[in-house]
């Protein structure tokens, strides 16, 4: 019973929460840079709601809408330059994990003239600008984490910036923004959130508090994956997915992730698999490996998912995820495993995997 828990983000959850609680942005300043993608925030209504809230509070703004999937260093430096020119008081991220993570990096670069190497090494002097997060997918949990994940070409993978001041100061969660998401995006992001809560539960950094959050998240997302109709996802189900993702974000904000994320990153960087899908195809075999060290905790995960055994877990994931027609060579297996072995998070595992273990997980996941 020895632990710490830090969650400095003010959370507003519910329909129309952005406009109803706009006053929490007014105290952050008079100029905001909105960081988002090219089109989704315009289509789902989130951008209009944020602009209405800013107008209501007399806050001027500019929009940086160049964020791509898996944002690059070049993109966040462009955003940082616009924020400096605007002399922004705070940054608003609207979108999935990519815009939210990019917004955090832009918040750093708005006040720090540093190189990409210094950015990734957390060698900045001034605290980042405050960040407001408006998620429009239910997956990354970035609205409640101190992490920003960026694509770094010199490392040929995705790398994470971590900092206490990267927790968003305010997050607005409205399930309406997800009503138009296609099934594939809905499931991939949901499985990303599921991976967060499972990895956070199966780590030595787990606590009694994170266990409560993780099991609630796993149970909620698992039930929805079993019961959602791909052709008709209700607003209530969207809100539950968002709730499950929020809890999962709270979990990894305390525990970080494990080798599942580290092993999934090469599949995204080199093979272009969506992040949640990459994690999802690895989950069942990863659970089988972790069960060698902590079978009782893996069993609780299986039960929380509403499944009878690991085979049923695998069948559930196969049923909801898009089939992956991907076969890795022996050289790729070894290379991807070696890259994942560099992750600091492996030390958090109850039984840290070897490179051979990671190759086995890739192969057992049907990638050979």
Coordinates of C-alpha atoms in Angstrom, one line a residue:
X1 CA 0.0 0.0 0.0
X2 CA 2.7 2.5 -1.0
X3 CA 2.0 4.5 -4.1
X4 CA 1.6 7.9 -5.7
X5 CA -1.0 9.2 -8.1
X6 CA -0.9 12.5 -10.0
X7 CA -3.7 13.7 -12.3
X8 CA -3.6 17.5 -12.6
X9 CA -6.0 17.7 -15.6
X10 CA -9.4 19.3 -15.1
X11 CA -11.8 17.0 -17.0
X12 CA -15.2 18.0 -18.4
X13 CA -17.2 15.1 -19.7
X14 CA -20.5 15.2 -21.5
X15 CA -22.3 16.6 -24.5
X16 CA -21.7 20.4 -25.2
X17 CA -19.1 20.5 -22.4
X18 CA -16.8 22.8 -24.5
X19 CA -19.3 25.7 -24.7
X20 CA -20.8 25.1 -21.2
X21 CA -17.4 25.3 -19.5
X22 CA -15.6 27.7 -21.8
X23 CA -14.6 29.9 -18.8
X24 CA -11.8 27.5 -17.9
X25 CA -10.1 28.6 -21.1
X26 CA -10.6 32.3 -20.4
X27 CA -8.2 32.2 -17.5
X28 CA -5.4 30.8 -19.7
X29 CA -5.0 34.0 -21.8
X30 CA -6.3 36.0 -24.7
X31 CA -4.5 34.3 -27.7
X32 CA -4.8 30.6 -28.6
X33 CA -3.3 28.4 -31.3
X34 CA -5.6 25.6 -32.3
X35 CA -3.6 22.5 -33.4
X36 CA -5.6 19.9 -35.4
X37 CA -5.7 17.8 -38.5
X38 CA -6.8 18.8 -42.0
X39 CA -10.5 17.9 -42.0
X40 CA -12.0 15.7 -39.2
X41 CA -12.4 18.4 -36.6
X42 CA -14.2 20.5 -39.2
X43 CA -16.6 17.7 -40.1
X44 CA -17.4 16.4 -36.6
X45 CA -18.3 19.8 -35.1
X46 CA -15.5 20.0 -32.5
X47 CA -13.7 22.9 -34.2
X48 CA -16.9 24.9 -34.5
X49 CA -17.6 24.3 -30.8
X50 CA -14.1 25.4 -29.8
X51 CA -14.3 28.5 -32.0
X52 CA -17.7 29.4 -30.5
X53 CA -16.3 29.0 -27.0
X54 CA -13.3 31.2 -27.8
X55 CA -15.5 33.8 -29.3
X56 CA -17.7 33.7 -26.3
X57 CA -14.8 34.4 -24.0
X58 CA -13.2 37.0 -26.2
X59 CA -10.1 34.9 -27.0
X60 CA -8.4 35.5 -30.4
X61 CA -7.1 32.4 -32.2
X62 CA -5.3 31.0 -35.2
X63 CA -5.5 27.5 -36.6
X64 CA -2.7 25.2 -37.4
X65 CA -4.3 22.3 -39.3
X66 CA -1.3 20.5 -40.8
X67 CA -1.1 17.6 -38.3
X68 CA -0.8 14.2 -40.1
X69 CA -1.2 10.7 -38.7
X70 CA 1.9 9.9 -36.5
X71 CA 3.1 13.5 -36.5
X72 CA 6.7 14.3 -37.5
X73 CA 9.2 16.6 -36.0
X74 CA 8.9 18.9 -39.0
X75 CA 5.2 19.3 -38.4
X76 CA 5.5 20.3 -34.7
X77 CA 8.3 22.7 -35.5
X78 CA 6.0 24.4 -38.0
X79 CA 3.3 24.6 -35.4
X80 CA 5.7 25.9 -32.8
X81 CA 6.8 28.7 -35.2
X82 CA 3.2 29.8 -35.8
X83 CA 2.6 29.8 -32.0
X84 CA 5.6 32.0 -31.4
X85 CA 4.6 34.4 -34.2
X86 CA 1.1 34.6 -32.7
X87 CA 2.5 35.0 -29.2
X88 CA 0.0 32.4 -28.1
X89 CA -0.9 32.2 -24.4
X90 CA -2.0 28.6 -24.7
X91 CA -2.5 25.7 -27.2
X92 CA -5.7 23.8 -28.0
X93 CA -5.3 20.3 -29.4
X94 CA -8.4 18.9 -31.3
X95 CA -8.5 15.4 -32.7
X96 CA -7.2 12.0 -32.1
X97 CA -3.9 11.2 -30.5
X98 CA -1.8 12.7 -33.3
X99 CA -3.1 16.3 -32.9
X100 CA -3.2 16.1 -29.1
X101 CA 0.4 14.8 -29.0
X102 CA 1.5 17.4 -31.6
X103 CA -0.2 20.2 -29.5
X104 CA 2.0 19.2 -26.5
X105 CA 5.1 19.4 -28.6
X106 CA 4.0 22.7 -30.1
X107 CA 3.4 24.0 -26.6
X108 CA 7.1 23.3 -25.8
X109 CA 8.4 24.8 -29.0
X110 CA 6.3 27.9 -28.7
X111 CA 8.6 29.1 -25.9
X112 CA 11.9 27.1 -26.4
X113 CA 14.3 27.6 -29.3
X114 CA 15.8 24.2 -29.3
X115 CA 17.0 21.5 -31.7
X116 CA 15.0 18.3 -32.4
X117 CA 17.6 16.4 -30.5
X118 CA 17.1 18.7 -27.5
X119 CA 13.3 18.4 -27.8
X120 CA 13.4 14.6 -27.7
X121 CA 15.9 14.6 -24.9
X122 CA 13.7 17.0 -22.8
X123 CA 16.4 19.6 -22.8
X124 CA 14.2 22.6 -22.6
X125 CA 14.3 25.4 -20.1
X126 CA 11.0 27.2 -20.2
X127 CA 7.8 25.4 -19.2
X128 CA 5.5 24.6 -22.2
X129 CA 2.4 26.7 -22.7
X130 CA -0.8 25.4 -21.1
X131 CA -2.5 22.8 -23.3
X132 CA -6.3 22.3 -23.7
X133 CA -7.3 18.9 -25.1
X134 CA -10.4 18.0 -27.1
X135 CA -10.2 14.4 -28.1
X136 CA -12.3 13.3 -31.1
X137 CA -11.4 9.6 -30.9
X138 CA -11.6 7.2 -28.0
X139 CA -8.2 5.6 -27.9
X140 CA -5.0 7.4 -27.0
X141 CA -6.0 8.9 -23.6
X142 CA -3.6 11.8 -24.5
X143 CA -6.0 14.2 -22.9
X144 CA -4.9 12.9 -19.4
X145 CA -1.3 11.9 -20.0
X146 CA 2.1 13.7 -19.7
X147 CA 3.3 12.1 -23.0
X148 CA 3.7 13.3 -26.6
X149 CA 4.5 10.5 -29.1
X150 CA 6.2 11.7 -32.3
X151 CA 7.6 10.0 -35.4
X152 CA 11.4 10.4 -35.4
X153 CA 13.1 9.4 -38.6
X154 CA 16.6 9.3 -37.3
X155 CA 15.5 6.6 -34.9
X156 CA 13.2 5.0 -37.5
X157 CA 10.4 4.7 -34.9
X158 CA 8.0 6.6 -32.7
X159 CA 9.5 8.2 -29.6
X160 CA 7.9 9.7 -26.5
X161 CA 8.5 13.0 -24.8
X162 CA 7.5 13.0 -21.1
X163 CA 7.1 15.9 -18.8
X164 CA 4.9 16.8 -15.9
X165 CA 3.9 20.1 -17.6
X166 CA 2.7 18.2 -20.6
X167 CA -0.5 17.1 -18.8
X168 CA -3.3 19.1 -20.4
X169 CA -4.6 21.7 -17.9
X170 CA -8.2 21.2 -19.2
X171 CA -9.8 18.4 -21.3
X172 CA -13.2 18.4 -22.8
X173 CA -14.7 15.0 -23.7
X174 CA -17.8 15.0 -25.9
X175 CA -18.9 11.7 -27.5
X176 CA -20.9 13.6 -30.2
X177 CA -17.6 14.2 -32.0
X178 CA -17.2 10.5 -32.6
X179 CA -20.6 9.7 -34.1
X180 CA -19.3 9.8 -37.6
X181 CA -16.2 7.7 -37.1
X182 CA -16.0 4.6 -39.3
X183 CA -15.9 1.2 -37.7
X184 CA -12.2 0.6 -38.4
X185 CA -11.2 3.8 -36.7
X186 CA -13.5 3.1 -33.8
X187 CA -12.1 -0.3 -33.3
X188 CA -8.5 0.5 -33.8
X189 CA -8.6 3.3 -31.3
X190 CA -10.7 1.3 -28.8
X191 CA -8.1 -1.5 -29.0
X192 CA -5.3 1.0 -28.4
X193 CA -7.1 2.1 -25.2
X194 CA -7.6 -1.5 -24.3
X195 CA -3.9 -2.1 -24.8
X196 CA -3.2 0.8 -22.4
X197 CA -5.3 -0.5 -19.6
X198 CA -4.0 -4.1 -20.1
X199 CA -0.4 -3.0 -20.2
X200 CA -0.9 -0.7 -17.2
X201 CA -2.4 -3.6 -15.2
X202 CA 0.4 -6.0 -16.2
X203 CA 3.4 -3.9 -15.0
X204 CA 5.4 -3.7 -11.8
X205 CA 4.4 -0.1 -11.6
X206 CA 0.7 -0.9 -11.2
X207 CA -0.9 0.2 -7.9
X208 CA -4.2 -0.5 -6.1
X209 CA -5.5 2.7 -7.7
X210 CA -4.4 2.0 -11.3
X211 CA -5.7 -1.5 -10.9
X212 CA -9.2 -0.2 -10.2
X213 CA -9.1 2.1 -13.2
X214 CA -7.6 -0.5 -15.5
X215 CA -10.1 -3.3 -14.7
X216 CA -13.0 -0.8 -15.1
X217 CA -11.5 0.2 -18.5
X218 CA -10.9 -3.3 -19.6
X219 CA -14.4 -4.4 -18.6
X220 CA -16.1 -1.4 -20.3
X221 CA -14.1 -1.7 -23.6
X222 CA -14.4 -5.5 -23.7
X223 CA -18.1 -5.4 -23.3
X224 CA -18.5 -2.9 -26.1
X225 CA -16.2 -4.8 -28.4
X226 CA -18.4 -7.9 -27.9
X227 CA -21.7 -6.1 -28.3
X228 CA -21.4 -3.1 -30.6
X229 CA -23.2 -3.2 -33.9
X230 CA -20.7 -1.9 -36.5
X231 CA -23.5 -0.4 -38.5
X232 CA -25.1 1.5 -35.6
X233 CA -23.0 2.7 -32.7
X234 CA -25.2 4.8 -30.3
X235 CA -24.1 8.0 -28.6
X236 CA -24.2 6.2 -25.3
X237 CA -21.8 3.6 -26.6
X238 CA -19.6 6.4 -27.9
X239 CA -19.5 7.9 -24.5
X240 CA -18.7 4.6 -22.9
X241 CA -15.8 4.1 -25.3
X242 CA -14.6 7.6 -24.4
X243 CA -14.9 6.8 -20.7
X244 CA -12.9 3.6 -21.1
X245 CA -10.2 5.4 -23.0
X246 CA -10.1 8.2 -20.5
X247 CA -9.5 5.7 -17.7
X248 CA -6.9 3.9 -19.7
X249 CA -5.1 7.2 -20.2
X250 CA -5.1 7.8 -16.4
X251 CA -3.6 4.4 -15.9
X252 CA -0.6 4.8 -18.2
X253 CA 0.0 8.3 -17.0
X254 CA 1.0 6.5 -13.8
X255 CA 2.4 3.2 -15.0
X256 CA 3.6 3.9 -18.7
X257 CA 3.2 1.0 -21.2
X258 CA 5.2 -2.2 -21.7
X259 CA 6.7 -4.1 -24.6
X260 CA 3.4 -4.3 -26.5
X261 CA 3.7 -0.7 -27.5
X262 CA 7.5 -1.0 -28.2
X263 CA 6.9 -4.0 -30.4
X264 CA 4.0 -2.4 -32.2
X265 CA 5.9 0.8 -33.2
X266 CA 8.0 -0.9 -35.9
X267 CA 4.8 -2.3 -37.4
X268 CA 3.5 1.2 -37.7
X269 CA 6.7 2.9 -38.8
X270 CA 7.9 0.3 -41.4
X271 CA 4.6 -1.4 -42.4
X272 CA 2.1 1.5 -42.0
X273 CA -0.3 -0.4 -39.7
X274 CA -2.5 1.9 -37.6
X275 CA -1.2 2.0 -34.0
X276 CA -4.2 0.4 -32.4
X277 CA -4.3 -2.4 -34.9
X278 CA -0.6 -3.1 -34.5
X279 CA -1.1 -3.4 -30.7
X280 CA -4.2 -5.5 -31.2
X281 CA -2.7 -8.2 -33.3
X282 CA 0.0 -8.6 -30.6
X283 CA -2.2 -8.7 -27.5
X284 CA -3.2 -12.3 -27.3
X285 CA 0.4 -13.7 -27.7
X286 CA 1.7 -11.0 -25.4
X287 CA -0.8 -12.1 -22.7
X288 CA 0.4 -15.7 -23.2
X289 CA 4.0 -14.6 -22.6
X290 CA 3.1 -12.5 -19.5
X291 CA 1.0 -15.4 -18.1
X292 CA 4.3 -17.3 -17.5
X293 CA 5.2 -14.8 -14.8
X294 CA 1.8 -13.6 -13.4
X295 CA -0.9 -16.0 -14.5
X296 CA -3.3 -14.8 -11.9
X297 CA -3.2 -11.2 -13.2
X298 CA -3.6 -12.3 -16.8
X299 CA -6.6 -14.4 -15.7
X300 CA -8.2 -11.3 -14.2
X301 CA -7.7 -9.5 -17.5
X302 CA -9.4 -12.4 -19.4
X303 CA -12.3 -12.3 -17.0
X304 CA -12.6 -8.5 -17.2
X305 CA -12.9 -8.8 -21.0
X306 CA -15.8 -11.2 -20.5
X307 CA -13.8 -14.1 -22.0
X308 CA -13.2 -17.6 -20.8
X309 CA -9.6 -18.1 -21.8
X310 CA -6.9 -16.7 -24.0
X311 CA -8.2 -18.4 -27.1
X312 CA -11.5 -16.5 -26.7
X313 CA -9.6 -13.3 -26.3
X314 CA -7.8 -14.0 -29.6
X315 CA -11.1 -14.8 -31.3
X316 CA -12.7 -11.5 -30.0
X317 CA -9.8 -9.5 -31.4
X318 CA -9.8 -11.3 -34.7
X319 CA -13.5 -10.7 -35.0
X320 CA -13.4 -7.0 -34.6
X321 CA -10.0 -6.1 -36.2
X322 CA -9.3 -5.8 -39.9
X323 CA -7.4 -8.9 -41.0
X324 CA -3.7 -8.2 -41.6
X325 CA -2.1 -9.8 -44.6
X326 CA 1.5 -9.2 -43.4
X327 CA 4.3 -11.7 -43.3
X328 CA 7.7 -10.7 -41.8
X329 CA 11.0 -12.2 -42.9
X330 CA 13.4 -13.7 -40.4
X331 CA 15.5 -10.6 -40.7
X332 CA 12.5 -8.3 -40.0
X333 CA 11.6 -10.4 -36.9
X334 CA 15.1 -10.0 -35.5
X335 CA 15.3 -6.3 -36.4
X336 CA 11.9 -5.4 -34.9
X337 CA 12.6 -7.3 -31.8
X338 CA 16.0 -5.6 -31.4
X339 CA 14.4 -2.2 -31.7
X340 CA 11.7 -3.0 -29.1
X341 CA 14.5 -4.2 -26.8
X342 CA 15.7 -0.6 -26.6
X343 CA 12.5 0.5 -24.8
X344 CA 13.0 1.6 -21.2
X345 CA 9.6 0.3 -20.4
X346 CA 10.7 -3.3 -20.7
X347 CA 12.1 -3.0 -17.2
X348 CA 8.6 -2.5 -15.9
X349 CA 7.5 -6.0 -16.9
X350 CA 7.1 -8.7 -14.3
X351 CA 9.2 -10.8 -16.6
X352 CA 11.2 -8.7 -19.0
X353 CA 11.2 -10.4 -22.4
X354 CA 14.3 -11.3 -24.3
X355 CA 14.8 -10.6 -28.0
X356 CA 13.9 -14.2 -28.7
X357 CA 10.7 -13.8 -26.7
X358 CA 9.7 -10.8 -28.7
X359 CA 10.4 -12.7 -32.0
X360 CA 8.2 -15.5 -30.7
X361 CA 5.4 -13.0 -29.9
X362 CA 5.6 -11.6 -33.5
X363 CA 5.6 -15.1 -35.0
X364 CA 2.8 -16.4 -32.7
X365 CA 0.7 -13.4 -33.7
X366 CA 0.5 -14.8 -37.2
X367 CA 3.1 -12.4 -38.7
X368 CA 5.3 -15.2 -40.3

